């Protein structure tokens, strides 16, 4: 895909999703339809530095393509982060923002004939939310899809009720939110134990299930997950990743 030009965006709505996370809805008035592939991202040019390359911040698109010209980003405020500090303190509904996109190849394969594991932490859920709604909206044939979303406490869970509802609507979609700092009715601990147990359950004797793994979130989690998945015997081609931070 050719590099897209810089465009004007209008922030039409801001929602406080969790104590440290906001959802930003951005309309591109120049376009009737902002076309992208679920899993792609955009870059924002923010007035936070004199040097152009130090003004850029990239975020996965959290909404699914719907033929319209408004997209959603979900952004966590980083302590000391110039980009998120500006977005959280200075950007208001109705403001203009400069963006470029879509970009990226962290996208679904042409068919979904394998079990798919979406493994994420924090706002790493964004591209998977886009993919899941796209699959559901277009009735794409698929096998098991596991969303393993790790965070510290229940108040940090992004799109919790939405994902629970989607798990009731979308066949063979399994929503597995996992908390590391709070006991609750769902999964506790870290994401690695969850996907390792699922792989063991899905094995046919010693034969590994035909699977794809999509990893998105903080670098430490992604690196550790990739190590475990390869150590279980999967080929590196089965692992796709997107790093945050």
PDB file of C-alpha atoms in Angstrom:
ATOM      1  CA  UNK A   1       0.000   0.000   0.000  1.00  0.00           C
ATOM      2  CA  UNK A   2       1.377   3.434  -0.963  1.00  0.00           C
ATOM      3  CA  UNK A   3       2.261   5.838   1.813  1.00  0.00           C
ATOM      4  CA  UNK A   4      -0.766   7.992   2.491  1.00  0.00           C
ATOM      5  CA  UNK A   5      -0.617  11.811   2.693  1.00  0.00           C
ATOM      6  CA  UNK A   6      -0.991  13.734   5.920  1.00  0.00           C
ATOM      7  CA  UNK A   7      -4.650  14.564   6.497  1.00  0.00           C
ATOM      8  CA  UNK A   8      -6.741  16.660   8.841  1.00  0.00           C
ATOM      9  CA  UNK A   9      -8.717  14.838  11.489  1.00  0.00           C
ATOM     10  CA  UNK A  10     -11.416  16.225  13.759  1.00  0.00           C
ATOM     11  CA  UNK A  11     -11.747  14.804  17.261  1.00  0.00           C
ATOM     12  CA  UNK A  12     -15.492  14.241  17.484  1.00  0.00           C
ATOM     13  CA  UNK A  13     -15.694  12.427  20.825  1.00  0.00           C
ATOM     14  CA  UNK A  14     -13.497  11.500  23.792  1.00  0.00           C
ATOM     15  CA  UNK A  15     -14.554   8.828  26.293  1.00  0.00           C
ATOM     16  CA  UNK A  16     -12.783   8.005  29.548  1.00  0.00           C
ATOM     17  CA  UNK A  17     -12.712   4.205  29.267  1.00  0.00           C
ATOM     18  CA  UNK A  18     -10.646   3.359  32.379  1.00  0.00           C
ATOM     19  CA  UNK A  19      -8.869   5.579  34.931  1.00  0.00           C
ATOM     20  CA  UNK A  20      -5.764   5.774  32.713  1.00  0.00           C
ATOM     21  CA  UNK A  21      -7.265   5.179  29.270  1.00  0.00           C
ATOM     22  CA  UNK A  22      -9.290   7.272  26.832  1.00  0.00           C
ATOM     23  CA  UNK A  23     -11.059   6.490  23.569  1.00  0.00           C
ATOM     24  CA  UNK A  24     -10.586   9.100  20.850  1.00  0.00           C
ATOM     25  CA  UNK A  25     -12.980   9.204  17.884  1.00  0.00           C
ATOM     26  CA  UNK A  26     -11.466  11.005  14.887  1.00  0.00           C
ATOM     27  CA  UNK A  27     -13.275  11.960  11.692  1.00  0.00           C
ATOM     28  CA  UNK A  28     -11.434  12.572   8.412  1.00  0.00           C
ATOM     29  CA  UNK A  29     -13.652  15.162   6.681  1.00  0.00           C
ATOM     30  CA  UNK A  30     -11.694  15.034   3.381  1.00  0.00           C
ATOM     31  CA  UNK A  31     -12.742  11.421   2.845  1.00  0.00           C
ATOM     32  CA  UNK A  32     -16.148   9.820   2.472  1.00  0.00           C
ATOM     33  CA  UNK A  33     -14.637   6.518   3.586  1.00  0.00           C
ATOM     34  CA  UNK A  34     -11.409   5.856   5.465  1.00  0.00           C
ATOM     35  CA  UNK A  35     -10.396   2.444   4.149  1.00  0.00           C
ATOM     36  CA  UNK A  36      -8.073   0.239   6.163  1.00  0.00           C
ATOM     37  CA  UNK A  37      -7.409  -3.393   6.996  1.00  0.00           C
ATOM     38  CA  UNK A  38      -8.167  -4.485  10.567  1.00  0.00           C
ATOM     39  CA  UNK A  39      -4.911  -4.504  12.528  1.00  0.00           C
ATOM     40  CA  UNK A  40      -3.384  -1.456  10.823  1.00  0.00           C
ATOM     41  CA  UNK A  41      -2.352   1.756  12.586  1.00  0.00           C
ATOM     42  CA  UNK A  42      -2.142   5.494  12.011  1.00  0.00           C
ATOM     43  CA  UNK A  43       0.511   8.058  12.982  1.00  0.00           C
ATOM     44  CA  UNK A  44      -0.307  11.364  14.643  1.00  0.00           C
ATOM     45  CA  UNK A  45       1.816  14.491  14.194  1.00  0.00           C
ATOM     46  CA  UNK A  46       1.602  16.181  17.602  1.00  0.00           C
ATOM     47  CA  UNK A  47       2.972  19.648  18.452  1.00  0.00           C
ATOM     48  CA  UNK A  48       5.278  18.343  21.186  1.00  0.00           C
ATOM     49  CA  UNK A  49       8.764  18.868  19.707  1.00  0.00           C
ATOM     50  CA  UNK A  50      10.675  21.035  17.243  1.00  0.00           C
ATOM     51  CA  UNK A  51      12.027  18.040  15.310  1.00  0.00           C
ATOM     52  CA  UNK A  52       9.367  16.436  13.077  1.00  0.00           C
ATOM     53  CA  UNK A  53      10.366  12.832  13.752  1.00  0.00           C
ATOM     54  CA  UNK A  54      10.035  13.398  17.501  1.00  0.00           C
ATOM     55  CA  UNK A  55       6.444  14.561  17.105  1.00  0.00           C
ATOM     56  CA  UNK A  56       5.157  11.277  15.696  1.00  0.00           C
ATOM     57  CA  UNK A  57       3.119   8.809  17.729  1.00  0.00           C
ATOM     58  CA  UNK A  58       1.538   5.672  16.255  1.00  0.00           C
ATOM     59  CA  UNK A  59      -1.630   3.941  17.462  1.00  0.00           C
ATOM     60  CA  UNK A  60      -3.513   0.877  16.276  1.00  0.00           C
ATOM     61  CA  UNK A  61      -7.021   1.516  14.991  1.00  0.00           C
ATOM     62  CA  UNK A  62      -9.472   0.069  17.511  1.00  0.00           C
ATOM     63  CA  UNK A  63     -12.581   0.290  15.331  1.00  0.00           C
ATOM     64  CA  UNK A  64     -13.513  -1.981  12.440  1.00  0.00           C
ATOM     65  CA  UNK A  65     -13.850  -0.628   8.886  1.00  0.00           C
ATOM     66  CA  UNK A  66     -17.481   0.275   8.281  1.00  0.00           C
ATOM     67  CA  UNK A  67     -17.458   2.413   5.132  1.00  0.00           C
ATOM     68  CA  UNK A  68     -17.442   5.626   7.151  1.00  0.00           C
ATOM     69  CA  UNK A  69     -14.782   8.248   7.771  1.00  0.00           C
ATOM     70  CA  UNK A  70     -14.507   8.050  11.564  1.00  0.00           C
ATOM     71  CA  UNK A  71     -12.005   5.835  13.377  1.00  0.00           C
ATOM     72  CA  UNK A  72     -11.402   5.062  17.025  1.00  0.00           C
ATOM     73  CA  UNK A  73      -8.129   4.993  18.953  1.00  0.00           C
ATOM     74  CA  UNK A  74      -7.744   3.751  22.534  1.00  0.00           C
ATOM     75  CA  UNK A  75      -4.774   5.331  24.298  1.00  0.00           C
ATOM     76  CA  UNK A  76      -3.255   4.834  27.746  1.00  0.00           C
ATOM     77  CA  UNK A  77      -1.608   7.743  29.529  1.00  0.00           C
ATOM     78  CA  UNK A  78       2.084   7.026  30.014  1.00  0.00           C
ATOM     79  CA  UNK A  79       3.844   8.575  32.969  1.00  0.00           C
ATOM     80  CA  UNK A  80       6.210  11.201  31.552  1.00  0.00           C
ATOM     81  CA  UNK A  81       5.077  10.504  27.989  1.00  0.00           C
ATOM     82  CA  UNK A  82       5.040  13.709  25.938  1.00  0.00           C
ATOM     83  CA  UNK A  83       2.573  12.382  23.369  1.00  0.00           C
ATOM     84  CA  UNK A  84      -0.037  11.019  25.735  1.00  0.00           C
ATOM     85  CA  UNK A  85       0.364  13.970  28.115  1.00  0.00           C
ATOM     86  CA  UNK A  86      -0.557  16.277  25.231  1.00  0.00           C
ATOM     87  CA  UNK A  87      -3.458  14.099  24.084  1.00  0.00           C
ATOM     88  CA  UNK A  88      -4.902  13.791  27.591  1.00  0.00           C
ATOM     89  CA  UNK A  89      -4.432  17.387  28.763  1.00  0.00           C
ATOM     90  CA  UNK A  90      -4.704  19.517  25.616  1.00  0.00           C
ATOM     91  CA  UNK A  91      -6.880  17.750  23.037  1.00  0.00           C
ATOM     92  CA  UNK A  92     -10.612  18.430  23.313  1.00  0.00           C
ATOM     93  CA  UNK A  93     -13.663  17.447  21.305  1.00  0.00           C
ATOM     94  CA  UNK A  94     -13.797  19.571  18.148  1.00  0.00           C
ATOM     95  CA  UNK A  95     -10.015  20.001  17.910  1.00  0.00           C
ATOM     96  CA  UNK A  96      -8.085  19.336  14.716  1.00  0.00           C
ATOM     97  CA  UNK A  97      -5.320  16.759  14.623  1.00  0.00           C
ATOM     98  CA  UNK A  98      -2.909  15.791  11.831  1.00  0.00           C
ATOM     99  CA  UNK A  99      -2.621  12.117  10.918  1.00  0.00           C
ATOM    100  CA  UNK A 100      -1.294   9.730   8.305  1.00  0.00           C
ATOM    101  CA  UNK A 101      -2.381   6.207   7.501  1.00  0.00           C
ATOM    102  CA  UNK A 102      -3.366   3.497   7.387  1.00  0.00           C
ATOM    103  CA  UNK A 103      -0.089   1.589   7.714  1.00  0.00           C
ATOM    104  CA  UNK A 104       1.141  -1.794   8.870  1.00  0.00           C
ATOM    105  CA  UNK A 105       0.990  -5.490   8.043  1.00  0.00           C
ATOM    106  CA  UNK A 106      -0.249  -6.842  11.390  1.00  0.00           C
ATOM    107  CA  UNK A 107      -3.349  -8.206   9.690  1.00  0.00           C
ATOM    108  CA  UNK A 108      -5.340 -11.400   9.389  1.00  0.00           C
ATOM    109  CA  UNK A 109      -4.504 -14.102   6.816  1.00  0.00           C
ATOM    110  CA  UNK A 110      -6.689 -14.648   3.761  1.00  0.00           C
ATOM    111  CA  UNK A 111      -8.539 -17.468   5.513  1.00  0.00           C
ATOM    112  CA  UNK A 112      -9.011 -18.480   9.144  1.00  0.00           C
ATOM    113  CA  UNK A 113      -8.661 -22.225   8.900  1.00  0.00           C
ATOM    114  CA  UNK A 114      -6.443 -22.439  11.988  1.00  0.00           C
ATOM    115  CA  UNK A 115      -7.086 -21.758  15.635  1.00  0.00           C
ATOM    116  CA  UNK A 116      -6.136 -18.129  16.272  1.00  0.00           C
ATOM    117  CA  UNK A 117      -4.750 -16.851  19.561  1.00  0.00           C
ATOM    118  CA  UNK A 118      -4.978 -13.085  20.124  1.00  0.00           C
ATOM    119  CA  UNK A 119      -2.648 -12.413  23.080  1.00  0.00           C
ATOM    120  CA  UNK A 120      -2.444  -8.867  24.410  1.00  0.00           C
ATOM    121  CA  UNK A 121      -1.898  -6.552  27.333  1.00  0.00           C
ATOM    122  CA  UNK A 122      -3.322  -3.063  27.894  1.00  0.00           C
ATOM    123  CA  UNK A 123      -4.205  -1.113  24.777  1.00  0.00           C
ATOM    124  CA  UNK A 124      -2.760  -3.988  22.739  1.00  0.00           C
ATOM    125  CA  UNK A 125      -6.380  -5.119  22.521  1.00  0.00           C
ATOM    126  CA  UNK A 126      -7.042  -2.378  19.922  1.00  0.00           C
ATOM    127  CA  UNK A 127      -6.148  -4.251  16.696  1.00  0.00           C
ATOM    128  CA  UNK A 128      -7.886  -7.402  17.938  1.00  0.00           C
ATOM    129  CA  UNK A 129     -11.092  -5.515  18.650  1.00  0.00           C
ATOM    130  CA  UNK A 130     -10.986  -4.271  15.056  1.00  0.00           C
ATOM    131  CA  UNK A 131     -10.365  -7.785  13.716  1.00  0.00           C
ATOM    132  CA  UNK A 132     -13.069  -9.426  15.824  1.00  0.00           C
ATOM    133  CA  UNK A 133     -15.786  -6.998  14.818  1.00  0.00           C
ATOM    134  CA  UNK A 134     -14.711  -7.316  11.176  1.00  0.00           C
ATOM    135  CA  UNK A 135     -14.974 -11.111  11.394  1.00  0.00           C
ATOM    136  CA  UNK A 136     -18.388 -10.865  13.052  1.00  0.00           C
ATOM    137  CA  UNK A 137     -19.768  -8.143  10.776  1.00  0.00           C
ATOM    138  CA  UNK A 138     -18.760 -10.035   7.630  1.00  0.00           C
ATOM    139  CA  UNK A 139     -19.598 -13.554   8.854  1.00  0.00           C
ATOM    140  CA  UNK A 140     -16.105 -14.769   7.981  1.00  0.00           C
ATOM    141  CA  UNK A 141     -15.659 -18.542   8.334  1.00  0.00           C
ATOM    142  CA  UNK A 142     -13.246 -19.332  11.153  1.00  0.00           C
ATOM    143  CA  UNK A 143     -12.172 -21.905  13.701  1.00  0.00           C
ATOM    144  CA  UNK A 144     -11.499 -21.214  17.377  1.00  0.00           C
ATOM    145  CA  UNK A 145     -10.493 -17.645  18.203  1.00  0.00           C
ATOM    146  CA  UNK A 146      -9.088 -16.984  21.665  1.00  0.00           C
ATOM    147  CA  UNK A 147      -8.721 -13.433  23.000  1.00  0.00           C
ATOM    148  CA  UNK A 148      -6.359 -13.629  25.978  1.00  0.00           C
ATOM    149  CA  UNK A 149      -6.230 -10.137  27.446  1.00  0.00           C
ATOM    150  CA  UNK A 150      -3.916  -9.552  30.379  1.00  0.00           C
ATOM    151  CA  UNK A 151      -4.132  -6.630  32.776  1.00  0.00           C
ATOM    152  CA  UNK A 152      -3.722  -5.968  36.486  1.00  0.00           C
ATOM    153  CA  UNK A 153      -7.244  -5.382  37.783  1.00  0.00           C
ATOM    154  CA  UNK A 154     -10.819  -5.555  36.548  1.00  0.00           C
ATOM    155  CA  UNK A 155     -11.050  -1.750  36.372  1.00  0.00           C
ATOM    156  CA  UNK A 156      -8.244  -1.862  33.763  1.00  0.00           C
ATOM    157  CA  UNK A 157     -10.155  -4.188  31.412  1.00  0.00           C
ATOM    158  CA  UNK A 158     -10.877  -2.386  28.154  1.00  0.00           C
ATOM    159  CA  UNK A 159     -14.161  -3.133  26.332  1.00  0.00           C
ATOM    160  CA  UNK A 160     -15.065  -5.739  28.948  1.00  0.00           C
ATOM    161  CA  UNK A 161     -18.855  -5.828  28.493  1.00  0.00           C
ATOM    162  CA  UNK A 162     -18.498  -5.424  24.734  1.00  0.00           C
ATOM    163  CA  UNK A 163     -16.191  -8.444  24.480  1.00  0.00           C
ATOM    164  CA  UNK A 164     -18.463 -10.512  26.734  1.00  0.00           C
ATOM    165  CA  UNK A 165     -21.393  -9.724  24.451  1.00  0.00           C
ATOM    166  CA  UNK A 166     -19.331 -10.513  21.356  1.00  0.00           C
ATOM    167  CA  UNK A 167     -18.392 -13.902  22.810  1.00  0.00           C
ATOM    168  CA  UNK A 168     -22.116 -14.712  22.892  1.00  0.00           C
ATOM    169  CA  UNK A 169     -22.688 -13.559  19.305  1.00  0.00           C
ATOM    170  CA  UNK A 170     -19.588 -14.835  17.520  1.00  0.00           C
ATOM    171  CA  UNK A 171     -19.364 -18.641  17.251  1.00  0.00           C
ATOM    172  CA  UNK A 172     -16.143 -20.228  18.525  1.00  0.00           C
ATOM    173  CA  UNK A 173     -14.900 -16.944  19.979  1.00  0.00           C
ATOM    174  CA  UNK A 174     -13.509 -17.392  23.487  1.00  0.00           C
ATOM    175  CA  UNK A 175     -12.915 -14.287  25.607  1.00  0.00           C
ATOM    176  CA  UNK A 176     -10.356 -14.908  28.362  1.00  0.00           C
ATOM    177  CA  UNK A 177      -9.544 -11.741  30.328  1.00  0.00           C
ATOM    178  CA  UNK A 178      -6.744 -12.464  32.783  1.00  0.00           C
ATOM    179  CA  UNK A 179      -5.915 -10.434  35.893  1.00  0.00           C
ATOM    180  CA  UNK A 180      -2.474 -10.485  37.513  1.00  0.00           C
ATOM    181  CA  UNK A 181      -3.168  -8.395  40.639  1.00  0.00           C
ATOM    182  CA  UNK A 182      -6.756  -9.249  41.571  1.00  0.00           C
ATOM    183  CA  UNK A 183      -8.706 -12.395  42.403  1.00  0.00           C
ATOM    184  CA  UNK A 184     -12.011 -12.655  40.534  1.00  0.00           C
ATOM    185  CA  UNK A 185     -14.333 -15.104  38.780  1.00  0.00           C
ATOM    186  CA  UNK A 186     -12.221 -15.227  35.589  1.00  0.00           C
ATOM    187  CA  UNK A 187      -8.623 -16.179  34.784  1.00  0.00           C
ATOM    188  CA  UNK A 188      -5.929 -15.071  37.229  1.00  0.00           C
ATOM    189  CA  UNK A 189      -2.194 -14.779  36.735  1.00  0.00           C
ATOM    190  CA  UNK A 190      -0.433 -14.044  33.463  1.00  0.00           C
ATOM    191  CA  UNK A 191      -1.431 -14.628  29.851  1.00  0.00           C
ATOM    192  CA  UNK A 192       1.316 -17.190  29.253  1.00  0.00           C
ATOM    193  CA  UNK A 193      -0.269 -19.869  31.453  1.00  0.00           C
ATOM    194  CA  UNK A 194      -3.602 -19.437  29.652  1.00  0.00           C
ATOM    195  CA  UNK A 195      -2.428 -20.016  26.074  1.00  0.00           C
ATOM    196  CA  UNK A 196      -0.057 -22.798  27.139  1.00  0.00           C
ATOM    197  CA  UNK A 197      -2.945 -24.669  28.777  1.00  0.00           C
ATOM    198  CA  UNK A 198      -5.158 -24.134  25.733  1.00  0.00           C
ATOM    199  CA  UNK A 199      -2.521 -25.529  23.376  1.00  0.00           C
ATOM    200  CA  UNK A 200      -2.196 -28.607  25.589  1.00  0.00           C
ATOM    201  CA  UNK A 201      -5.982 -29.095  25.578  1.00  0.00           C
ATOM    202  CA  UNK A 202      -6.124 -28.769  21.785  1.00  0.00           C
ATOM    203  CA  UNK A 203      -3.311 -31.210  21.085  1.00  0.00           C
ATOM    204  CA  UNK A 204      -4.074 -34.493  19.314  1.00  0.00           C
ATOM    205  CA  UNK A 205      -1.726 -36.740  21.222  1.00  0.00           C
ATOM    206  CA  UNK A 206       1.696 -35.178  20.633  1.00  0.00           C
ATOM    207  CA  UNK A 207       0.549 -33.339  17.504  1.00  0.00           C
ATOM    208  CA  UNK A 208       0.317 -29.579  17.906  1.00  0.00           C
ATOM    209  CA  UNK A 209      -2.928 -27.912  16.825  1.00  0.00           C
ATOM    210  CA  UNK A 210      -2.817 -25.917  13.598  1.00  0.00           C
ATOM    211  CA  UNK A 211      -2.568 -22.444  15.109  1.00  0.00           C
ATOM    212  CA  UNK A 212      -1.654 -18.801  14.568  1.00  0.00           C
ATOM    213  CA  UNK A 213      -0.508 -16.499  17.353  1.00  0.00           C
ATOM    214  CA  UNK A 214      -0.942 -12.724  17.256  1.00  0.00           C
ATOM    215  CA  UNK A 215       0.896 -10.840  20.008  1.00  0.00           C
ATOM    216  CA  UNK A 216       0.310  -7.174  20.811  1.00  0.00           C
ATOM    217  CA  UNK A 217       1.314  -5.137  23.830  1.00  0.00           C
ATOM    218  CA  UNK A 218       4.326  -4.294  25.930  1.00  0.00           C
ATOM    219  CA  UNK A 219       7.670  -5.590  24.667  1.00  0.00           C
ATOM    220  CA  UNK A 220       8.411  -7.798  27.684  1.00  0.00           C
ATOM    221  CA  UNK A 221       5.132  -9.703  27.302  1.00  0.00           C
ATOM    222  CA  UNK A 222       5.521 -10.075  23.540  1.00  0.00           C
ATOM    223  CA  UNK A 223       9.110 -11.297  23.816  1.00  0.00           C
ATOM    224  CA  UNK A 224       8.243 -13.819  26.511  1.00  0.00           C
ATOM    225  CA  UNK A 225       5.196 -15.095  24.637  1.00  0.00           C
ATOM    226  CA  UNK A 226       7.181 -15.572  21.428  1.00  0.00           C
ATOM    227  CA  UNK A 227       9.808 -17.525  23.355  1.00  0.00           C
ATOM    228  CA  UNK A 228       7.184 -19.819  24.925  1.00  0.00           C
ATOM    229  CA  UNK A 229       5.347 -20.407  21.643  1.00  0.00           C
ATOM    230  CA  UNK A 230       8.516 -21.379  19.783  1.00  0.00           C
ATOM    231  CA  UNK A 231       9.576 -23.513  22.737  1.00  0.00           C
ATOM    232  CA  UNK A 232       6.281 -25.422  22.471  1.00  0.00           C
ATOM    233  CA  UNK A 233       7.329 -26.423  18.958  1.00  0.00           C
ATOM    234  CA  UNK A 234       5.481 -23.944  16.736  1.00  0.00           C
ATOM    235  CA  UNK A 235       7.204 -22.494  13.668  1.00  0.00           C
ATOM    236  CA  UNK A 236       8.187 -18.826  13.840  1.00  0.00           C
ATOM    237  CA  UNK A 237       5.930 -18.219  10.813  1.00  0.00           C
ATOM    238  CA  UNK A 238       2.961 -18.936  13.093  1.00  0.00           C
ATOM    239  CA  UNK A 239       3.839 -15.927  15.280  1.00  0.00           C
ATOM    240  CA  UNK A 240       2.881 -12.349  14.339  1.00  0.00           C
ATOM    241  CA  UNK A 241       3.657  -9.449  16.619  1.00  0.00           C
ATOM    242  CA  UNK A 242       3.135  -5.754  17.214  1.00  0.00           C
ATOM    243  CA  UNK A 243       5.179  -4.051  19.937  1.00  0.00           C
ATOM    244  CA  UNK A 244       4.059  -1.161  22.126  1.00  0.00           C
ATOM    245  CA  UNK A 245       6.679   0.876  23.940  1.00  0.00           C
TER     246      UNK A 245
END
